[in-house]
N, CA, C and O of each residue as an XYZ file, in Angstrom:
472
protein
N     -24.058    -28.913     -9.128
C     -22.733    -28.343     -8.862
C     -21.679    -29.436     -9.008
O     -21.754    -30.461     -8.331
N     -20.708    -29.228     -9.876
C     -19.623    -30.191    -10.047
C     -18.563    -29.934     -8.987
O     -18.186    -28.794     -8.717
N     -18.098    -31.016     -8.398
C     -17.077    -30.893     -7.359
C     -15.690    -30.961     -7.978
O     -15.481    -31.664     -8.967
N     -14.739    -30.229     -7.394
C     -13.333    -30.301     -7.781
C     -12.698    -31.362     -6.888
O     -12.311    -31.090     -5.752
N     -12.601    -32.574     -7.425
C     -12.268    -33.742     -6.625
C     -11.212    -34.570     -7.329
O     -11.334    -34.863     -8.519
N     -10.174    -34.948     -6.594
C      -9.123    -35.820     -7.124
C      -8.967    -37.017     -6.201
O      -9.381    -36.979     -5.042
N      -8.369    -38.076     -6.723
C      -8.050    -39.271     -5.951
C      -6.560    -39.545     -6.150
O      -6.043    -39.455     -7.264
N      -5.880    -39.881     -5.051
C      -4.426    -40.016     -5.125
C      -3.942    -40.988     -4.050
O      -4.500    -41.027     -2.954
N      -2.914    -41.767     -4.358
C      -2.291    -42.618     -3.334
C      -1.582    -41.724     -2.329
O      -0.953    -40.734     -2.702
N      -1.685    -42.078     -1.063
C      -1.064    -41.254     -0.027
C       0.465    -41.305     -0.118
O       1.145    -40.438      0.431
N       1.006    -42.310     -0.803
C       2.456    -42.439     -0.944
C       3.032    -41.476     -1.978
O       4.246    -41.280     -2.031
N       2.174    -40.875     -2.799
C       2.633    -39.837     -3.727
C       2.857    -38.560     -2.922
O       2.114    -38.292     -1.978
N       3.871    -37.768     -3.279
C       4.132    -36.545     -2.508
C       2.990    -35.537     -2.611
O       2.342    -35.427     -3.653
N       2.748    -34.807     -1.530
C       1.741    -33.743     -1.586
C       2.102    -32.723     -2.661
O       3.279    -32.454     -2.905
N       1.084    -32.163     -3.296
C       1.296    -31.157     -4.339
C       0.479    -29.918     -4.003
O      -0.563    -30.017     -3.355
N       0.946    -28.749     -4.441
C       0.221    -27.511     -4.136
C      -1.216    -27.507     -4.657
O      -2.077    -26.839     -4.085
N      -1.487    -28.252     -5.747
C      -2.838    -28.234     -6.310
C      -3.734    -29.342     -5.744
O      -4.802    -29.609     -6.295
N      -3.311    -29.987     -4.650
C      -4.140    -31.026     -4.025
C      -5.367    -30.443     -3.327
O      -6.359    -31.145     -3.131
N      -5.308    -29.186     -2.958
C      -6.400    -28.636     -2.151
C      -6.364    -29.265     -0.770
O      -5.290    -29.511     -0.221
N      -7.537    -29.524     -0.209
C      -7.602    -30.154      1.106
C      -7.424    -31.664      0.926
O      -8.159    -32.305      0.175
N      -6.443    -32.213      1.624
C      -6.108    -33.637      1.513
C      -6.829    -34.411      2.612
O      -6.661    -34.130      3.799
N      -7.643    -35.401      2.196
C      -8.460    -36.158      3.141
C      -8.163    -37.648      2.985
O      -8.395    -38.225      1.923
N      -7.653    -38.261      4.039
C      -7.431    -39.704      4.051
C      -8.765    -40.392      4.323
O      -9.437    -40.085      5.307
N      -9.149    -41.329      3.446
C     -10.458    -41.972      3.568
C     -10.334    -43.473      3.861
O     -11.266    -44.237      3.610
N      -9.190    -43.885      4.388
C      -8.980    -45.266      4.834
C      -9.245    -45.365      6.329
O      -9.038    -44.405      7.071
N      -9.706    -46.536      6.765
C      -9.966    -46.761      8.191
C      -8.663    -46.947      8.964
O      -8.571    -46.601     10.142
N      -7.649    -47.502      8.278
C      -6.371    -47.816      8.921
C      -5.297    -46.885      8.364
O      -5.231    -46.653      7.157
N      -4.452    -46.350      9.259
C      -3.358    -45.467      8.829
C      -2.392    -46.252      7.946
O      -2.014    -47.368      8.302
N      -1.980    -45.697      6.796
C      -1.087    -46.410      5.870
C       0.320    -46.584      6.444
O       0.873    -45.682      7.073
N       0.872    -47.757      6.211
C       2.218    -48.082      6.711
C       3.263    -47.167      6.126
O       3.233    -46.829      4.942
N       4.190    -46.772      6.979
C       5.358    -46.035      6.527
C       5.112    -44.585      6.163
O       5.994    -43.943      5.591
N       3.945    -44.048      6.473
C       3.638    -42.650      6.154
C       3.569    -41.862      7.460
O       2.791    -42.188      8.356
N       4.395    -40.823      7.552
C       4.352    -39.980      8.746
C       3.207    -38.982      8.631
O       2.750    -38.669      7.531
N       2.757    -38.498      9.755
C       1.697    -37.476      9.756
C       2.166    -36.242      8.981
O       1.376    -35.598      8.291
N       3.458    -35.919      9.101
C       3.999    -34.740      8.409
C       3.944    -34.941      6.893
O       3.535    -34.041      6.161
N       4.358    -36.125      6.421
C       4.353    -36.395      4.972
C       2.921    -36.414      4.432
O       2.673    -35.995      3.302
N       1.998    -36.894      5.232
C       0.614    -37.010      4.769
C       0.004    -35.641      4.489
O      -0.822    -35.510      3.586
N       0.394    -34.628      5.243
C      -0.101    -33.252      5.056
C      -1.625    -33.213      4.937
O      -2.168    -32.638      3.994
N      -2.304    -33.828      5.898
C      -3.754    -33.958      5.830
C      -4.494    -32.746      6.355
O      -4.053    -32.085      7.295
N      -5.628    -32.465      5.730
C      -6.604    -31.554      6.318
C      -7.472    -32.338      7.292
O      -7.938    -31.805      8.298
N      -7.688    -33.653      6.967
C      -8.615    -34.462      7.746
C      -8.356    -35.942      7.491
O      -8.057    -36.346      6.367
N      -8.473    -36.751      8.551
C      -8.493    -38.202      8.416
C      -9.920    -38.623      8.725
O     -10.318    -38.683      9.889
N     -10.691    -38.914      7.680
C     -12.113    -39.203      7.816
C     -12.323    -40.719      7.772
O     -12.925    -41.245      6.836
N     -11.818    -41.410      8.799
C     -11.872    -42.875      8.783
C     -13.294    -43.412      8.861
O     -13.550    -44.541      8.442
N     -14.230    -42.615      9.395
C     -15.608    -43.105      9.511
C     -16.321    -43.195      8.153
O     -17.424    -43.737      8.072
N     -15.700    -42.667      7.088
C     -16.319    -42.796      5.754
C     -15.802    -44.026      5.012
O     -16.292    -44.356      3.932
N     -14.818    -44.697      5.588
C     -14.259    -45.898      4.956
C     -15.287    -47.026      4.962
O     -16.217    -47.014      5.768
N     -15.123    -48.004      4.065
C     -16.026    -49.161      4.079
C     -15.932    -49.901      5.411
O     -14.909    -49.843      6.094
N     -16.995    -50.588      5.767
C     -16.979    -51.398      6.988
C     -15.884    -52.460      6.878
O     -15.469    -52.832      5.780
N     -15.427    -52.937      8.030
C     -14.407    -53.993      8.024
C     -14.896    -55.213      7.251
O     -14.143    -55.820      6.489
N     -16.166    -55.565      7.456
C     -16.711    -56.744      6.774
C     -16.680    -56.569      5.254
O     -16.310    -57.493      4.529
N     -17.065    -55.392      4.774
C     -17.065    -55.145      3.333
C     -15.641    -55.107      2.790
O     -15.362    -55.662      1.727
N     -14.756    -54.462      3.509
C     -13.356    -54.359      3.078
C     -12.729    -55.748      2.952
O     -12.036    -56.042      1.979
N     -12.983    -56.596      3.952
C     -12.414    -57.949      3.920
C     -13.043    -58.782      2.807
O     -12.347    -59.552      2.145
N     -14.348    -58.638      2.593
C     -15.011    -59.376      1.521
C     -14.429    -58.980      0.160
O     -14.149    -59.840     -0.674
N     -14.249    -57.679     -0.056
C     -13.750    -57.177     -1.339
C     -12.325    -57.668     -1.591
O     -12.033    -58.212     -2.656
N     -11.445    -57.476     -0.619
C     -10.070    -57.942     -0.763
C      -9.346    -57.428     -1.992
O      -8.378    -58.046     -2.435
N      -9.787    -56.317     -2.552
C      -9.201    -55.714     -3.758
C      -9.205    -56.684     -4.941
O      -8.297    -56.669     -5.773
N     -10.244    -57.532     -5.003
C     -10.418    -58.457     -6.132
C     -11.190    -57.727     -7.237
O     -12.361    -57.397     -7.051
N     -10.544    -57.469     -8.392
C     -11.220    -56.713     -9.457
C     -12.572    -57.300     -9.869
O     -13.478    -56.548    -10.230
N     -12.727    -58.626     -9.823
C     -14.007    -59.221    -10.236
C     -15.120    -58.902     -9.246
O     -16.293    -59.103     -9.562
N     -14.785    -58.410     -8.059
C     -15.800    -58.020     -7.074
C     -16.070    -56.509     -7.081
O     -16.861    -56.015     -6.279
N     -15.417    -55.789     -7.979
C     -15.466    -54.324     -7.985
C     -16.888    -53.777     -8.125
O     -17.290    -52.913     -7.346
N     -17.646    -54.260     -9.094
C     -19.001    -53.729     -9.319
C     -19.876    -53.939     -8.084
O     -20.603    -53.035     -7.672
N     -19.803    -55.121     -7.501
C     -20.602    -55.403     -6.309
C     -20.100    -54.603     -5.108
O     -20.897    -54.151     -4.285
N     -18.772    -54.426     -5.006
C     -18.215    -53.609     -3.924
C     -18.754    -52.190     -4.010
O     -19.167    -51.628     -2.995
N     -18.757    -51.594     -5.209
C     -19.246    -50.225     -5.373
C     -20.700    -50.115     -4.952
O     -21.097    -49.136     -4.318
N     -21.495    -51.118     -5.303
C     -22.909    -51.115     -4.948
C     -23.076    -51.189     -3.417
O     -23.836    -50.423     -2.825
N     -22.355    -52.124     -2.799
C     -22.469    -52.310     -1.340
C     -21.919    -51.101     -0.582
O     -22.500    -50.667      0.413
N     -20.801    -50.564     -1.056
C     -20.219    -49.388     -0.401
C     -21.144    -48.186     -0.559
O     -21.302    -47.399      0.374
N     -21.751    -48.039     -1.727
C     -22.723    -46.965     -1.932
C     -23.869    -47.055     -0.944
O     -24.329    -46.036     -0.429
N     -24.333    -48.269     -0.674
C     -25.408    -48.461      0.308
C     -24.930    -48.071      1.702
O     -25.680    -47.468      2.470
N     -23.684    -48.411      2.032
C     -23.129    -47.987      3.330
C     -23.058    -46.462      3.402
O     -23.391    -45.871      4.429
N     -22.625    -45.830      2.316
C     -22.521    -44.368      2.300
C     -23.891    -43.714      2.419
O     -24.030    -42.669      3.055
N     -24.904    -44.327      1.807
C     -26.263    -43.796      1.932
C     -26.695    -43.725      3.393
O     -27.466    -42.843      3.773
N     -26.203    -44.646      4.208
C     -26.545    -44.664      5.623
C     -25.550    -43.965      6.516
O     -25.633    -44.062      7.740
N     -24.599    -43.254      5.910
C     -23.519    -42.609      6.662
C     -23.549    -41.101      6.397
O     -22.547    -40.505      6.000
N     -24.717    -40.502      6.624
C     -24.944    -39.112      6.245
C     -23.984    -38.115      6.855
O     -23.594    -37.151      6.196
N     -23.596    -38.329      8.102
C     -22.725    -37.354      8.765
C     -21.354    -37.267      8.098
O     -20.857    -36.172      7.835
N     -20.744    -38.425      7.823
C     -19.422    -38.422      7.188
C     -19.508    -37.883      5.757
O     -18.636    -37.130      5.325
N     -20.547    -38.264      5.030
C     -20.719    -37.765      3.658
C     -20.918    -36.244      3.678
O     -20.374    -35.532      2.834
N     -21.691    -35.759      4.635
C     -21.913    -34.307      4.752
C     -20.616    -33.572      5.048
O     -20.392    -32.477      4.534
N     -19.759    -34.165      5.873
C     -18.459    -33.549      6.176
C     -17.657    -33.359      4.899
O     -17.073    -32.298      4.681
N     -17.626    -34.383      4.055
C     -16.887    -34.278      2.786
C     -17.537    -33.281      1.843
O     -16.850    -32.487      1.201
N     -18.845    -33.320      1.759
C     -19.548    -32.369      0.877
C     -19.276    -30.928      1.306
O     -19.125    -30.049      0.458
N     -19.214    -30.679      2.610
C     -18.906    -29.333      3.108
C     -17.510    -28.903      2.668
O     -17.308    -27.762      2.253
N     -16.547    -29.823      2.762
C     -15.188    -29.499      2.308
C     -15.180    -29.211      0.809
O     -14.500    -28.289      0.358
N     -15.930    -29.992      0.036
C     -15.976    -29.794     -1.411
C     -16.613    -28.458     -1.785
O     -16.258    -27.867     -2.805
N     -17.530    -27.988     -0.984
C     -18.131    -26.666     -1.252
C     -17.101    -25.554     -1.065
O     -17.216    -24.487     -1.667
N     -16.089    -25.810     -0.224
C     -15.048    -24.801      0.026
C     -13.998    -24.773     -1.075
O     -13.292    -23.776     -1.224
N     -13.880    -25.858     -1.855
C     -12.868    -25.893     -2.915
C     -12.383    -27.301     -3.166
O     -13.038    -28.280     -2.808
N     -11.226    -27.385     -3.787
C     -10.701    -28.681     -4.220
C     -10.386    -29.588     -3.032
O      -9.887    -29.145     -1.998
N     -10.695    -30.880     -3.217
C     -10.399    -31.911     -2.227
C      -9.717    -33.073     -2.943
O     -10.129    -33.463     -4.035
N      -8.677    -33.622     -2.325
C      -8.028    -34.833     -2.814
C      -8.274    -35.946     -1.810
O      -7.887    -35.849     -0.645
N      -8.928    -37.010     -2.281
C      -9.172    -38.187     -1.449
C      -7.936    -39.071     -1.514
O      -7.467    -39.414     -2.599
N      -7.419    -39.434     -0.370
C      -6.182    -40.217     -0.283
C      -6.471    -41.623      0.214
O      -7.335    -41.835      1.065
N      -5.728    -42.581     -0.334
C      -5.888    -43.993      0.037
C      -4.518    -44.654      0.028
O      -3.565    -44.117     -0.537
N      -4.425    -45.820      0.658
C      -3.147    -46.515      0.730
C      -3.042    -47.751     -0.143
O      -1.950    -48.305     -0.271
N      -4.127    -48.207     -0.748
C      -4.132    -49.459     -1.520
C      -3.171    -49.386     -2.708
O      -2.887    -48.310     -3.235
N      -2.676    -50.570     -3.119
C      -1.791    -50.644     -4.290
C      -2.560    -50.474     -5.592
O      -2.049    -49.878     -6.540
N      -3.773    -50.988     -5.645
C      -4.579    -50.952     -6.870
C      -5.187    -49.555     -7.027
O      -6.034    -49.139     -6.236
N      -4.743    -48.852     -8.050
C      -5.176    -47.467     -8.233
C      -6.549    -47.356     -8.884
O      -7.132    -46.271     -8.896
N      -7.079    -48.449     -9.426
C      -8.376    -48.402    -10.112
C      -9.505    -48.971     -9.260
O     -10.662    -48.586     -9.429
N      -9.179    -49.881     -8.348
C     -10.197    -50.589     -7.564
C      -9.936    -50.382     -6.074
O      -9.338    -51.237     -5.421
N     -10.380    -49.256     -5.542
C     -10.206    -48.995     -4.115
C     -11.336    -48.099     -3.625
O     -12.079    -47.520     -4.418
N     -11.451    -47.997     -2.305
C     -12.573    -47.265     -1.722
C     -12.573    -45.781     -2.089
O     -13.643    -45.181     -2.195
N     -11.402    -45.177     -2.284
C     -11.369    -43.750     -2.628
C     -11.953    -43.514     -4.021
O     -12.668    -42.534     -4.231
N     -11.660    -44.395     -4.969
C     -12.228    -44.283     -6.317
C     -13.744    -44.442     -6.244
O     -14.485    -43.672     -6.856
N     -14.203    -45.449     -5.490
C     -15.651    -45.673     -5.350
C     -16.317    -44.485     -4.662
O     -17.415    -44.081     -5.045
N     -15.662    -43.927     -3.657
C     -16.202    -42.771     -2.937
C     -16.290    -41.555     -3.861
O     -17.281    -40.827     -3.835
N     -15.259    -41.336     -4.674
C     -15.280    -40.207     -5.617
C     -16.440    -40.353     -6.603
O     -17.129    -39.378     -6.900
N     -16.657    -41.572     -7.110
C     -17.791    -41.809     -8.015
C     -19.113    -41.499     -7.313
O     -20.008    -40.884     -7.893
N     -19.219    -41.929     -6.072
C     -20.441    -41.684     -5.285
C     -20.676    -40.185     -5.126
O     -21.785    -39.700     -5.345
N     -19.635    -39.457     -4.746
C     -19.761    -38.015     -4.531
C     -20.088    -37.283     -5.836
O     -20.905    -36.362     -5.844
N     -19.457    -37.689     -6.930
C     -19.752    -37.047     -8.222
C     -21.191    -37.307     -8.627
O     -21.826    -36.459     -9.253
N     -21.702    -38.463     -8.276
C     -23.100    -38.775     -8.568
C     -24.067    -37.918     -7.768
O     -25.205    -37.706     -8.187
N     -23.620    -37.424     -6.617
C     -24.445    -36.561     -5.775
C     -24.370    -35.110     -6.246
O     -25.293    -34.323     -6.037
N     -23.225    -34.769     -6.900
C     -22.934    -33.396     -7.256
C     -24.021    -32.755     -8.038
O     -23.909    -31.587     -8.409
């Protein structure tokens, strides 16, 4: 089953075709109100561990290893992954993140992980 899944910076305005908007960062993004975020869920427990996040530091040369390590964390985080999979079974989900780098962040890695499970 292919999931209807998008990834988007939380600073972009909500759109009608976002479906259920899920913030997947451990820390609330600066300058974003709860109203602007328009979230269905803040699933902070699916975010990378603090140790992994700090090690990665959004360094593109660490991206491949970050994806591998984060995937291993997700493998051991069945409850949070199941929560997202349940939402995806209901319809479109947009994973939201606050990082500046749109190609190398936990939401992109999480989307790849979920698509691999699909």
